[in-house]
XYZ file of C-alpha atoms in Angstrom:
756
model
C -117.816 -137.431 123.944
C -119.576 -134.253 124.894
C -119.933 -133.135 121.296
C -122.011 -134.700 118.572
C -120.230 -136.908 116.090
C -121.065 -135.998 112.525
C -123.107 -133.724 110.376
C -125.175 -135.785 107.989
C -128.252 -135.846 105.900
C -131.087 -138.252 105.513
C -132.195 -139.246 102.063
C -135.296 -139.125 100.002
C -137.406 -142.227 100.582
C -137.421 -144.618 97.654
C -139.644 -147.479 96.719
C -138.274 -150.924 95.976
C -137.061 -151.394 92.444
C -136.773 -147.726 91.559
C -133.146 -148.128 90.624
C -132.024 -146.053 93.540
C -129.311 -148.342 94.840
C -126.034 -146.990 93.530
C -122.559 -148.336 94.076
C -119.659 -149.347 91.899
C -116.017 -150.182 92.181
C -115.111 -146.874 90.534
C -117.536 -144.247 91.691
C -119.237 -145.870 94.630
C -122.637 -144.746 93.331
C -123.564 -147.160 90.595
C -124.105 -150.929 90.306
C -124.669 -152.833 93.576
C -124.892 -151.707 97.188
C -121.683 -151.961 99.205
C -121.727 -152.914 102.856
C -118.820 -152.685 105.281
C -118.712 -154.185 108.748
C -116.198 -155.035 111.448
C -114.997 -154.403 114.977
C -113.708 -150.981 116.021
C -113.041 -149.098 119.219
C -115.334 -146.209 120.090
C -113.358 -143.557 121.977
C -114.691 -140.660 123.994
C -115.721 -139.238 127.346
C -118.614 -140.449 129.474
C -120.977 -138.230 131.433
C -118.489 -137.981 134.293
C -115.734 -136.785 131.975
C -113.794 -140.057 132.107
C -112.234 -141.469 128.960
C -113.618 -144.739 127.655
C -112.606 -147.212 124.965
C -115.516 -149.511 124.052
C -115.308 -152.383 121.605
C -118.147 -151.992 119.086
C -119.319 -153.611 115.856
C -119.712 -151.009 113.108
C -121.910 -151.562 110.069
C -122.203 -149.330 106.980
C -124.830 -149.868 104.308
C -124.987 -147.253 101.577
C -124.908 -143.973 103.506
C -126.375 -145.461 106.694
C -124.316 -146.456 109.721
C -125.163 -148.645 112.696
C -123.208 -149.502 115.811
C -123.773 -152.684 117.834
C -122.435 -154.151 121.051
C -122.284 -157.594 119.429
C -121.941 -158.968 115.910
C -125.441 -158.924 114.338
C -124.490 -161.841 112.060
C -124.099 -164.061 115.112
C -126.966 -162.459 117.025
C -129.924 -162.048 114.631
C -132.507 -159.626 115.923
C -130.084 -157.573 117.993
C -130.782 -153.850 117.819
C -128.156 -151.198 117.170
C -127.231 -148.883 120.003
C -126.474 -146.099 117.501
C -127.755 -145.364 114.051
C -127.690 -142.500 111.566
C -126.736 -141.307 108.092
C -123.525 -139.914 106.651
C -123.740 -136.523 104.951
C -121.690 -134.684 102.325
C -120.099 -132.386 104.918
C -118.452 -135.317 106.711
C -114.660 -135.128 107.073
C -112.485 -138.047 108.161
C -108.937 -137.519 109.424
C -106.303 -140.020 110.492
C -104.793 -139.135 113.875
C -102.177 -141.901 113.850
C -101.166 -144.232 116.679
C -102.356 -143.867 120.241
C -101.826 -145.950 123.348
C -105.023 -147.008 125.116
C -106.127 -149.239 127.959
C -108.844 -151.795 127.295
C -109.831 -154.652 129.554
C -106.864 -153.977 131.807
C -104.398 -154.272 128.943
C -102.625 -151.557 126.991
C -101.814 -151.389 123.332
C -101.443 -149.231 120.241
C -104.413 -148.427 118.024
C -104.938 -146.178 114.994
C -107.436 -143.390 115.500
C -109.852 -141.807 113.006
C -111.438 -138.468 113.789
C -114.765 -137.521 112.239
C -116.132 -134.006 112.114
C -118.511 -131.778 110.218
C -116.528 -129.258 108.153
C -119.322 -126.714 108.698
C -119.409 -127.214 112.462
C -116.326 -128.816 114.021
C -118.028 -129.097 117.415
C -119.783 -132.121 115.929
C -117.040 -134.699 116.088
C -116.035 -138.090 117.391
C -113.434 -140.839 117.203
C -113.151 -144.520 116.440
C -109.974 -146.607 116.373
C -108.675 -149.668 114.516
C -105.991 -152.283 115.003
C -103.770 -151.257 112.085
C -103.204 -148.274 109.818
C -104.349 -150.392 106.876
C -107.631 -151.160 108.572
C -108.106 -147.467 109.360
C -107.587 -146.690 105.668
C -110.238 -149.251 104.723
C -112.748 -147.633 107.054
C -111.924 -144.258 105.503
C -112.778 -145.749 102.100
C -116.022 -147.113 103.544
C -117.076 -143.709 104.841
C -116.042 -142.151 101.550
C -118.423 -144.526 99.730
C -121.174 -143.532 102.150
C -120.410 -139.857 101.585
C -120.583 -140.319 97.816
C -123.983 -141.984 98.195
C -125.228 -139.017 100.233
C -123.871 -136.581 97.645
C -125.580 -138.472 94.847
C -128.933 -138.433 96.592
C -128.570 -134.758 97.444
C -127.996 -133.988 93.766
C -131.161 -135.808 92.697
C -133.463 -132.888 93.214
C -135.291 -130.493 95.469
C -137.021 -133.196 97.517
C -133.708 -134.468 98.861
C -132.552 -130.926 99.659
C -135.835 -130.212 101.412
C -135.336 -133.268 103.565
C -131.763 -132.208 104.301
C -132.970 -128.857 105.599
C -135.577 -130.597 107.723
C -133.126 -133.050 109.273
C -130.593 -130.399 110.193
C -133.114 -129.104 112.738
C -133.462 -132.418 114.582
C -132.814 -132.262 118.336
C -129.787 -134.526 118.817
C -130.394 -134.781 122.542
C -133.903 -136.104 122.064
C -135.250 -139.646 122.239
C -133.669 -142.029 119.785
C -136.455 -143.884 117.945
C -136.382 -147.640 117.708
C -134.961 -148.915 114.461
C -135.400 -151.984 112.333
C -132.960 -154.793 113.104
C -130.124 -155.808 110.797
C -131.300 -156.529 107.247
C -130.041 -159.675 105.493
C -129.638 -160.481 101.811
C -127.525 -157.632 100.494
C -125.471 -157.398 97.327
C -121.913 -157.210 98.643
C -120.461 -157.388 102.133
C -116.923 -156.384 103.008
C -115.647 -157.493 106.383
C -113.052 -155.225 107.978
C -111.079 -156.598 110.901
C -111.149 -160.010 112.561
C -112.891 -160.285 115.897
C -113.014 -158.662 119.318
C -110.535 -161.151 120.751
C -107.886 -160.302 118.148
C -108.531 -156.632 117.432
C -106.085 -154.912 119.764
C -102.509 -154.926 118.413
C -103.459 -157.386 115.686
C -103.790 -157.051 111.953
C -107.193 -157.037 110.339
C -108.774 -158.378 107.192
C -107.390 -155.824 104.776
C -106.075 -157.304 101.574
C -103.002 -156.269 99.637
C -105.048 -155.814 96.485
C -107.887 -153.713 97.826
C -106.872 -150.565 95.987
C -107.258 -150.530 92.246
C -104.172 -150.057 90.148
C -101.538 -150.110 92.873
C -98.739 -152.465 93.882
C -98.011 -153.535 90.318
C -94.529 -152.035 90.062
C -91.949 -150.242 92.135
C -92.193 -147.057 90.118
C -93.391 -143.774 91.578
C -95.157 -141.099 89.577
C -92.107 -138.868 89.164
C -88.746 -139.742 87.646
C -86.005 -139.896 90.292
C -82.277 -139.436 89.700
C -81.068 -142.516 91.574
C -78.819 -145.131 89.982
C -78.682 -148.193 92.180
C -75.929 -150.819 91.909
C -76.089 -154.092 93.831
C -72.878 -154.407 95.854
C -73.681 -157.261 98.227
C -76.293 -159.864 99.157
C -77.072 -161.034 102.690
C -79.444 -163.968 103.228
C -81.386 -163.208 100.068
C -81.470 -159.465 100.748
C -79.738 -157.248 98.198
C -77.658 -154.249 99.293
C -77.392 -151.375 96.806
C -75.331 -148.202 96.519
C -76.544 -145.071 94.781
C -73.722 -144.516 92.286
C -75.364 -141.455 90.697
C -74.413 -139.231 93.635
C -70.799 -139.904 94.537
C -69.491 -136.383 95.146
C -66.735 -136.289 97.723
C -67.710 -134.914 101.082
C -71.314 -136.056 100.840
C -72.794 -139.071 102.556
C -73.280 -142.247 100.538
C -76.822 -143.606 100.308
C -77.057 -147.385 100.613
C -80.191 -149.507 100.720
C -81.204 -153.078 101.520
C -84.146 -154.578 99.637
C -86.028 -157.775 100.399
C -89.341 -159.457 99.574
C -91.125 -160.613 102.725
C -94.056 -163.010 102.782
C -96.422 -160.900 104.858
C -98.618 -157.869 104.366
C -97.204 -154.369 104.590
C -99.380 -153.845 107.696
C -97.651 -156.736 109.469
C -94.130 -155.625 108.548
C -94.889 -152.052 109.587
C -96.212 -153.123 112.985
C -93.156 -155.304 113.633
C -90.737 -152.505 112.776
C -92.478 -150.005 115.080
C -92.997 -152.480 117.911
C -90.568 -151.888 120.781
C -91.313 -155.160 122.617
C -87.920 -156.592 123.592
C -88.845 -160.275 123.353
C -89.875 -159.764 119.743
C -87.056 -157.474 118.565
C -84.433 -159.818 120.061
C -85.444 -162.359 117.418
C -84.641 -160.226 114.371
C -82.890 -156.952 115.294
C -79.194 -157.193 116.210
C -78.727 -153.473 116.837
C -81.878 -151.808 118.190
C -83.348 -154.730 120.114
C -83.437 -152.838 123.422
C -85.759 -149.921 122.759
C -87.739 -147.743 125.141
C -90.416 -145.306 124.038
C -89.554 -141.887 125.495
C -92.168 -139.602 123.978
C -94.894 -139.607 121.358
C -96.420 -136.721 119.389
C -99.591 -136.388 117.303
C -99.819 -140.082 116.429
C -97.130 -139.999 113.720
C -93.927 -139.148 115.557
C -92.078 -140.560 118.556
C -88.646 -140.655 120.195
C -87.050 -143.915 121.355
C -83.992 -144.693 123.477
C -81.883 -147.797 123.042
C -78.735 -149.535 124.221
C -76.542 -152.163 122.654
C -73.426 -154.119 123.473
C -70.933 -153.643 120.624
C -69.053 -156.881 121.329
C -70.172 -158.241 117.953
C -69.328 -155.009 116.111
C -65.865 -154.104 117.422
C -63.156 -155.153 119.862
C -64.222 -152.373 122.243
C -66.704 -153.595 124.835
C -67.944 -150.343 126.373
C -71.717 -150.245 126.203
C -73.353 -147.706 123.939
C -76.698 -145.959 123.940
C -78.520 -143.808 121.418
C -81.645 -141.756 120.797
C -83.506 -141.424 117.535
C -86.846 -140.112 116.357
C -89.277 -142.031 114.161
C -91.769 -140.374 111.864
C -94.142 -142.442 109.775
C -96.903 -142.057 107.240
C -99.104 -144.233 105.071
C -99.644 -143.280 101.442
C -102.944 -143.546 99.600
C -101.593 -146.631 97.822
C -100.975 -148.387 101.151
C -97.200 -147.829 101.169
C -95.645 -147.100 104.567
C -92.681 -144.751 105.017
C -90.726 -144.497 108.272
C -88.033 -141.829 108.739
C -85.435 -142.234 111.496
C -83.187 -139.337 112.622
C -80.626 -139.081 115.455
C -82.206 -137.127 118.300
C -81.678 -135.626 121.748
C -84.215 -135.543 124.565
C -84.181 -133.976 128.019
C -85.592 -137.157 129.570
C -82.485 -139.094 128.522
C -79.249 -137.188 129.231
C -75.911 -138.926 128.811
C -75.649 -141.954 131.048
C -72.696 -143.046 133.172
C -71.015 -146.163 131.827
C -72.449 -145.700 128.322
C -70.963 -144.023 125.292
C -73.637 -141.953 123.526
C -73.507 -142.662 119.776
C -75.523 -141.469 116.808
C -77.508 -143.922 114.749
C -77.181 -143.212 111.026
C -80.164 -141.437 109.444
C -82.279 -144.094 107.749
C -85.690 -144.755 106.282
C -88.012 -147.693 105.701
C -90.405 -148.143 102.810
C -92.898 -151.006 102.905
C -95.226 -151.637 99.967
C -97.577 -154.500 99.192
C -96.930 -156.748 96.196
C -99.348 -158.973 94.342
C -99.299 -162.579 95.486
C -97.343 -165.003 93.324
C -99.333 -166.867 90.671
C -101.081 -169.858 92.222
C -100.421 -168.675 95.784
C -102.522 -166.806 98.329
C -99.536 -165.848 100.485
C -99.323 -162.053 100.822
C -96.022 -160.365 100.001
C -94.481 -156.970 100.546
C -91.308 -155.255 99.396
C -89.271 -153.833 102.278
C -86.575 -151.254 101.545
C -84.285 -149.726 104.138
C -82.085 -146.789 103.116
C -79.133 -145.676 105.258
C -76.856 -142.654 105.010
C -73.175 -143.575 105.527
C -70.203 -141.159 105.775
C -68.394 -141.284 102.457
C -64.921 -141.720 103.941
C -65.893 -144.805 105.882
C -67.758 -146.296 102.932
C -64.845 -145.956 100.492
C -62.453 -147.366 103.078
C -64.670 -150.393 103.545
C -64.952 -150.925 99.798
C -61.175 -150.780 99.286
C -60.662 -153.345 102.040
C -63.140 -155.689 100.412
C -65.647 -155.039 103.186
C -63.323 -156.569 105.795
C -64.620 -154.186 108.476
C -68.027 -153.365 107.068
C -69.628 -156.357 108.796
C -68.645 -154.840 112.151
C -70.175 -151.431 111.528
C -73.413 -149.895 112.769
C -74.623 -149.156 109.183
C -74.160 -152.824 108.297
C -76.184 -153.847 111.359
C -78.930 -151.480 110.222
C -78.949 -152.905 106.694
C -79.153 -156.429 108.102
C -82.466 -155.590 109.760
C -84.297 -156.379 106.521
C -82.761 -159.873 106.424
C -83.558 -160.373 110.108
C -87.159 -159.301 109.597
C -87.516 -161.617 106.601
C -86.176 -164.636 108.514
C -88.262 -163.863 111.614
C -91.517 -163.721 109.633
C -90.498 -166.843 107.698
C -90.043 -168.697 110.986
C -93.477 -167.572 112.253
C -96.061 -168.672 109.649
C -98.944 -167.143 111.609
C -97.582 -163.681 110.781
C -97.826 -164.311 107.042
C -101.599 -164.342 106.928
C -102.375 -161.561 109.340
C -104.478 -158.933 107.638
C -105.597 -161.306 104.867
C -108.850 -160.031 103.379
C -111.925 -162.147 102.959
C -115.353 -161.391 101.564
C -118.791 -162.674 102.526
C -121.019 -162.848 99.481
C -124.777 -162.476 99.406
C -126.997 -165.304 98.245
C -129.446 -162.782 96.833
C -129.429 -161.389 93.290
C -128.645 -157.814 92.304
C -132.137 -156.637 93.115
C -131.548 -156.936 96.816
C -133.188 -155.040 99.646
C -134.279 -151.504 98.853
C -133.246 -148.499 100.882
C -136.926 -147.720 101.384
C -137.304 -150.808 103.551
C -134.193 -149.912 105.488
C -135.367 -146.347 106.042
C -138.935 -147.262 106.939
C -138.842 -146.696 110.669
C -136.433 -144.001 111.846
C -134.003 -142.244 109.563
C -134.320 -138.949 111.380
C -131.194 -139.637 113.485
C -128.055 -138.094 112.121
C -124.784 -139.972 112.014
C -123.005 -137.955 114.670
C -125.959 -138.825 116.890
C -125.360 -142.447 115.975
C -121.806 -142.460 117.348
C -121.397 -139.603 119.817
C -121.461 -140.252 123.528
C -122.836 -136.845 124.407
C -126.353 -138.201 124.009
C -125.524 -141.807 124.755
C -127.924 -144.086 126.533
C -127.130 -146.180 129.573
C -126.993 -149.232 127.310
C -124.155 -147.600 125.318
C -122.028 -146.603 128.301
C -121.928 -150.126 129.671
C -119.485 -152.009 128.601
C -111.056 -154.662 98.342
C -112.839 -152.032 96.540
C -113.123 -154.522 93.744
C -115.076 -157.499 95.022
C -115.842 -159.813 92.115
C -112.906 -162.213 92.157
C -114.047 -163.874 88.941
C -113.151 -160.657 87.139
C -109.631 -160.605 88.554
C -106.846 -161.091 86.054
C -103.307 -162.259 86.616
C -101.029 -159.787 84.895
C -97.634 -161.082 83.866
C -95.033 -158.388 83.327
C -91.459 -158.294 82.196
C -89.853 -155.693 84.443
C -86.930 -154.981 82.138
C -89.320 -154.392 79.255
C -91.451 -152.139 81.447
C -88.467 -149.992 82.385
C -87.354 -149.522 78.811
C -90.857 -148.860 77.519
C -91.544 -146.277 80.216
C -88.475 -144.371 79.104
C -89.726 -144.242 75.512
C -93.411 -143.483 75.926
C -94.794 -139.981 76.187
C -98.357 -138.760 76.370
C -99.605 -136.956 73.305
C -100.239 -133.251 73.762
C -102.861 -133.468 71.030
C -105.013 -135.577 73.333
C -104.885 -132.822 75.936
C -105.888 -130.123 73.482
C -109.305 -131.736 73.016
C -110.071 -130.588 76.555
C -110.339 -126.994 75.295
C -113.208 -125.663 73.193
C -112.397 -126.401 69.504
C -114.936 -123.798 68.341
C -113.214 -120.928 70.145
C -110.290 -119.121 68.567
C -107.187 -119.429 70.767
C -105.692 -116.214 72.072
C -102.035 -115.396 72.567
C -101.178 -115.212 76.255
C -98.578 -112.562 76.925
C -97.018 -113.496 80.268
C -95.318 -110.080 80.501
C -98.708 -108.600 81.427
C -98.885 -110.661 84.617
C -96.656 -110.115 87.615
C -96.879 -112.055 90.862
C -95.071 -111.356 94.111
C -92.759 -114.349 93.507
C -90.255 -113.874 90.704
C -89.821 -116.136 87.705
C -86.384 -117.701 87.241
C -84.327 -116.971 84.183
C -82.471 -120.301 84.259
C -81.815 -123.303 86.509
C -79.058 -121.445 88.389
C -81.507 -118.889 89.806
C -82.724 -119.352 93.380
C -85.797 -118.198 95.279
C -87.829 -118.333 92.080
C -90.254 -120.424 90.042
C -90.198 -121.990 86.605
C -92.606 -124.248 84.724
C -90.957 -127.516 83.649
C -92.374 -129.872 81.039
C -94.280 -132.967 82.097
C -91.613 -135.502 81.086
C -90.509 -135.855 84.694
C -93.910 -137.226 85.731
C -95.516 -140.609 85.060
C -99.227 -140.545 84.244
C -101.822 -143.122 83.217
C -101.463 -144.245 79.617
C -104.122 -145.158 77.087
C -104.124 -148.842 78.140
C -103.913 -148.222 81.887
C -107.190 -150.025 82.652
C -105.820 -153.143 80.941
C -102.191 -153.286 82.052
C -101.665 -150.443 84.563
C -99.011 -148.953 82.283
C -97.958 -145.354 82.789
C -96.273 -142.982 80.354
C -94.220 -139.835 80.595
C -96.295 -136.688 80.657
C -96.354 -134.165 77.847
C -96.432 -130.396 77.962
C -99.028 -129.011 80.407
C -102.474 -128.097 79.085
C -102.456 -124.795 80.994
C -99.762 -122.154 81.076
C -98.329 -120.969 84.389
C -98.393 -117.186 84.047
C -97.588 -115.983 87.580
C -96.993 -117.057 91.191
C -97.782 -115.224 94.424
C -95.919 -116.016 97.645
C -97.714 -114.492 100.632
C -97.262 -114.400 104.371
C -100.638 -114.260 106.134
C -101.842 -114.101 109.707
C -104.508 -116.706 108.978
C -105.334 -118.926 106.024
C -107.151 -117.119 103.247
C -109.946 -118.723 101.198
C -111.623 -117.276 98.105
C -108.483 -115.303 97.332
C -109.724 -114.665 93.784
C -112.089 -112.058 95.251
C -109.236 -110.193 96.937
C -108.171 -106.985 95.140
C -104.538 -108.199 95.140
C -105.452 -111.253 93.094
C -104.219 -111.308 89.521
C -107.656 -112.330 88.220
C -109.001 -108.942 89.345
C -106.692 -107.087 86.938
C -107.951 -105.996 83.516
C -105.591 -108.428 81.805
C -106.771 -111.262 84.068
C -110.438 -110.624 83.314
C -109.769 -110.957 79.575
C -108.314 -114.457 79.813
C -110.661 -117.251 78.598
C -110.052 -119.364 81.717
C -107.758 -119.299 84.765
C -107.143 -122.048 87.321
C -106.078 -120.519 90.653
C -104.325 -123.032 92.875
C -103.952 -121.744 96.443
C -101.662 -123.908 98.594
C -102.182 -122.900 102.224
C -99.015 -123.730 104.174
C -99.376 -124.040 107.979
C -96.495 -122.429 109.871
C -95.729 -119.482 112.136
C -96.729 -117.319 110.335
C -98.900 -119.043 107.732
C -98.042 -118.872 104.050
C -100.001 -119.065 100.812
C -98.485 -120.118 97.511
C -100.873 -119.051 94.753
C -100.348 -120.475 91.248
C -102.128 -118.987 88.226
C -102.675 -121.297 85.244
C -104.254 -119.816 82.106
C -105.876 -121.454 79.064
C -105.972 -119.892 75.615
C -109.561 -121.113 75.174
C -112.469 -121.990 77.471
C -112.925 -125.638 78.512
C -114.594 -127.947 76.003
C -118.146 -128.453 77.380
C -117.940 -132.189 76.636
C -114.525 -132.766 78.210
C -113.342 -134.187 81.514
C -111.759 -130.804 82.181
C -115.141 -129.044 81.927
C -116.749 -131.710 84.081
C -114.139 -130.976 86.734
C -114.368 -127.195 86.418
C -118.180 -127.081 86.591
C -118.786 -130.270 88.572
C -119.607 -130.928 92.201
C -117.101 -130.660 95.017
C -117.454 -134.414 95.537
C -116.389 -135.094 91.950
C -113.502 -132.653 92.223
C -112.292 -134.210 95.482
C -112.325 -137.637 93.842
C -110.347 -136.518 90.776
C -107.919 -133.720 91.715
C -104.454 -135.236 91.763
C -101.040 -133.846 92.695
C -97.673 -135.465 91.928
C -94.820 -134.142 94.108
C -91.097 -134.629 93.589
C -87.975 -133.284 95.263
C -85.752 -132.802 92.219
C -82.763 -131.737 94.341
C -82.255 -131.893 98.078
C -81.587 -134.004 101.142
C -82.486 -137.630 100.518
C -84.556 -137.943 103.720
C -86.792 -135.112 102.533
C -87.158 -136.948 99.227
C -88.268 -140.064 101.115
C -90.773 -138.091 103.194
C -92.364 -136.343 100.223
C -92.171 -139.346 97.914
C -93.123 -139.412 94.261
C -96.553 -141.059 94.369
C -99.582 -139.237 93.061
C -101.973 -138.042 95.752
C -105.707 -137.437 95.476
C -105.775 -134.104 97.265
C -109.459 -134.167 98.140
C -108.962 -137.465 99.963
C -105.859 -136.334 101.847
C -106.616 -132.745 102.882
C -109.539 -130.329 102.894
C -110.105 -128.589 99.551
C -112.533 -125.740 98.873
C -113.617 -124.574 95.429
C -114.841 -121.272 94.038
C -116.207 -121.207 90.482
C -117.045 -117.785 89.074
C -116.772 -115.901 85.799
C -113.636 -117.066 83.975
C -111.888 -118.882 86.824
C -111.908 -121.793 89.233
C -110.085 -121.349 92.540
C -108.925 -124.347 94.556
C -107.951 -123.685 98.186
C -105.845 -126.556 99.523
C -105.606 -126.561 103.329
C -102.428 -128.529 104.036
C -102.928 -127.977 107.756
C -106.168 -129.994 107.742
C -104.163 -133.244 107.850
C -101.765 -134.061 110.670
C -99.689 -136.170 108.271
C -99.448 -133.336 105.743
C -98.551 -130.890 108.521
C -95.705 -133.125 109.632
C -94.332 -133.494 106.093
C -94.580 -129.798 105.269
C -92.843 -129.006 108.553
C -89.917 -131.184 107.487
C -89.845 -129.607 104.019
C -89.843 -126.056 105.416
C -86.758 -126.913 107.454
C -84.827 -127.598 104.240
C -86.741 -125.370 101.807
C -83.809 -123.073 101.045
C -81.746 -126.047 99.873
C -84.232 -128.057 97.840
C -85.893 -127.900 94.434
C -89.551 -128.959 94.446
C -91.472 -130.045 91.349
C -95.281 -130.303 91.362
C -97.695 -131.520 88.695
C -101.471 -130.995 88.850
C -103.829 -133.249 86.919
C -107.307 -134.772 86.853
C -107.391 -138.499 87.488
C -108.765 -140.528 84.569
C -110.919 -143.477 85.610
C -112.757 -144.393 82.412
C -111.385 -145.574 79.087
C -112.726 -142.507 77.292
C -110.763 -140.261 79.676
C -107.397 -141.905 78.943
C -104.605 -141.110 78.494
C -104.218 -138.635 81.315
C -102.736 -135.218 80.720
C -101.055 -132.711 83.006
C -102.977 -129.541 83.773
C -99.977 -127.589 85.000
C -96.531 -127.862 86.552
C -94.328 -125.685 88.728
C -90.733 -125.862 89.943
C -89.899 -124.028 93.181
C -86.167 -123.430 93.363
C -84.695 -122.971 96.862
C -87.426 -120.759 98.255
C -86.631 -118.246 100.983
C -89.388 -117.966 103.557
C -88.500 -114.360 104.339
C -89.196 -113.362 100.721
C -92.933 -113.876 101.215
C -94.942 -110.652 100.941
C -97.277 -109.884 103.834
C -100.917 -109.922 102.768
C -103.524 -108.186 104.881
C -106.624 -110.350 105.249
C -109.827 -108.666 106.275
């Protein structure tokens, strides 16, 4: 790469035993020191401008990163070819799948892009074997970033060193560094080995993310009512009986539990290799990749002989697009739409047919009690024309077995049997941990820093200053603390319907010593109108929190969630702007509501600025007001007046498509998202307000989803809930900061805003 890789900071030197090692399963900066290591691909350009893909061993300890040509565990004394420190301005973005050539062989890898949010010319890329492994590396760098943020907040000495290190000449000589240090508190191995990295799963476990994979429930209540209508080889087929209006397509799904990780199932579904698909896919076995876009979207062409589906033997072909994403809880979603492409016009001798719109959802499950075999729940949903579906039902499914939708639904059963017949697939991506033989008082950072910490992390990975040697070619670790949680699903469903968070618990977040004021919403007028009732369109309303599931009081013990209560803050106005470029710090703009006399008199206002990438760009600005200032001792105040790192780790958004096309519902999902981990967020705290600028365009995945949503925006109803994630017992139960319902928004109704 011609550009440098990361902005970063060094840290204040510490003596052994000063209590400066900070790491924990919750915050990443308390307890013992985490270490991550494993094989990755380093991607970039050499001095001649040619692309390269080098296999490298990456090692992260605290905020420090090293890159080796060989595994230092097997080669003691080997020196790193790159070394540096991660800084608080580091940004990590998933770029999705990419085809590469390595060692004369091609394959698909998952690319991570690193850049400095203050200077995007400092950037670089590494790649992993699976999307799950890429997510684990993102968590590793996030831990390193938290460590850097903690040290930066310790005092002036750390800031002074930061200023000094920013002036280092990245093209200069790279000092020699101390070799790999042994005897550390915790080691997490990511990936297997160089011989199995490409196109293979890595050592990511299904239980690496706290609090996930316990149930099937999302974080918003959906209006589906599923009825099992058939079983095929242990796979259940359901119909959504809640939406049976005539003229609309019927939504049917197949659900099966597969003994493999979600990473493995996802890779098999996306793989177009004929020899493999012939063993489980009766319909789309012959697939050819036609085009690929931005790592998360491609178009495939396929043919099939319908001799097993009908008495007509003319060959058929089809085109469909595939769009995929991986949620923060490790759940994969794949959307499949019929498509057209100029590279594949209609073909002589083939009848061009349309494959039914469908989606896949793949989520990890906890292993069965007494078993180490990983499991995942695979759900395929298919849209079927209502006339054909009712005809099949009346004829007792006599012809359903010969239909294309039935062949699609049988893919889950085929996948389950294929993995069952190949035991090696079951344990791909199984996580394992190497434990230290040393006690908690392990090696100090001072020893690690002793020789040369002046190199910055982008210097540690970038090829722009590479040497000749370079160019040649579960967050919770203590298994003894793990608990097996037995749950009765029927009881969980009924209890979730009855529970509701107490609004009184939320009120403690506001200052009890201050007298509450009466907020007159008639004083505040945004550019987007408020709806009078549910029949209004192109408007906003503020629903209660009962449609959202949030962490209950006992969440840390049993992962139980409850229905939300009324929001803590009141939505007083909404602005809907069309802008030539994204606008930050909108609160300082004269058009902002907070600049009005009425706005200045409010005790506190949360300004939530959703920046929507499009042509032109849009900004949806939500104004939430409190009748009192934040309680200084509350989680709310800690968020409002805390660091950006803390805010990024806690700001949570729950989306839900209350009404609209089912494929859009699948794309958006209902799982809570930590915004600061998914997209770039900027914060402005002044006077009586906090502004949060959410750059949706900073994530390629988010851009793809919002692009799909905008295509249907005039026909959908979107519900959003904003909250602060509770991680400690004293912070539970969670409460909802604010909600908004956007009812069939018209893009042309946005008011043009001039940005200076």
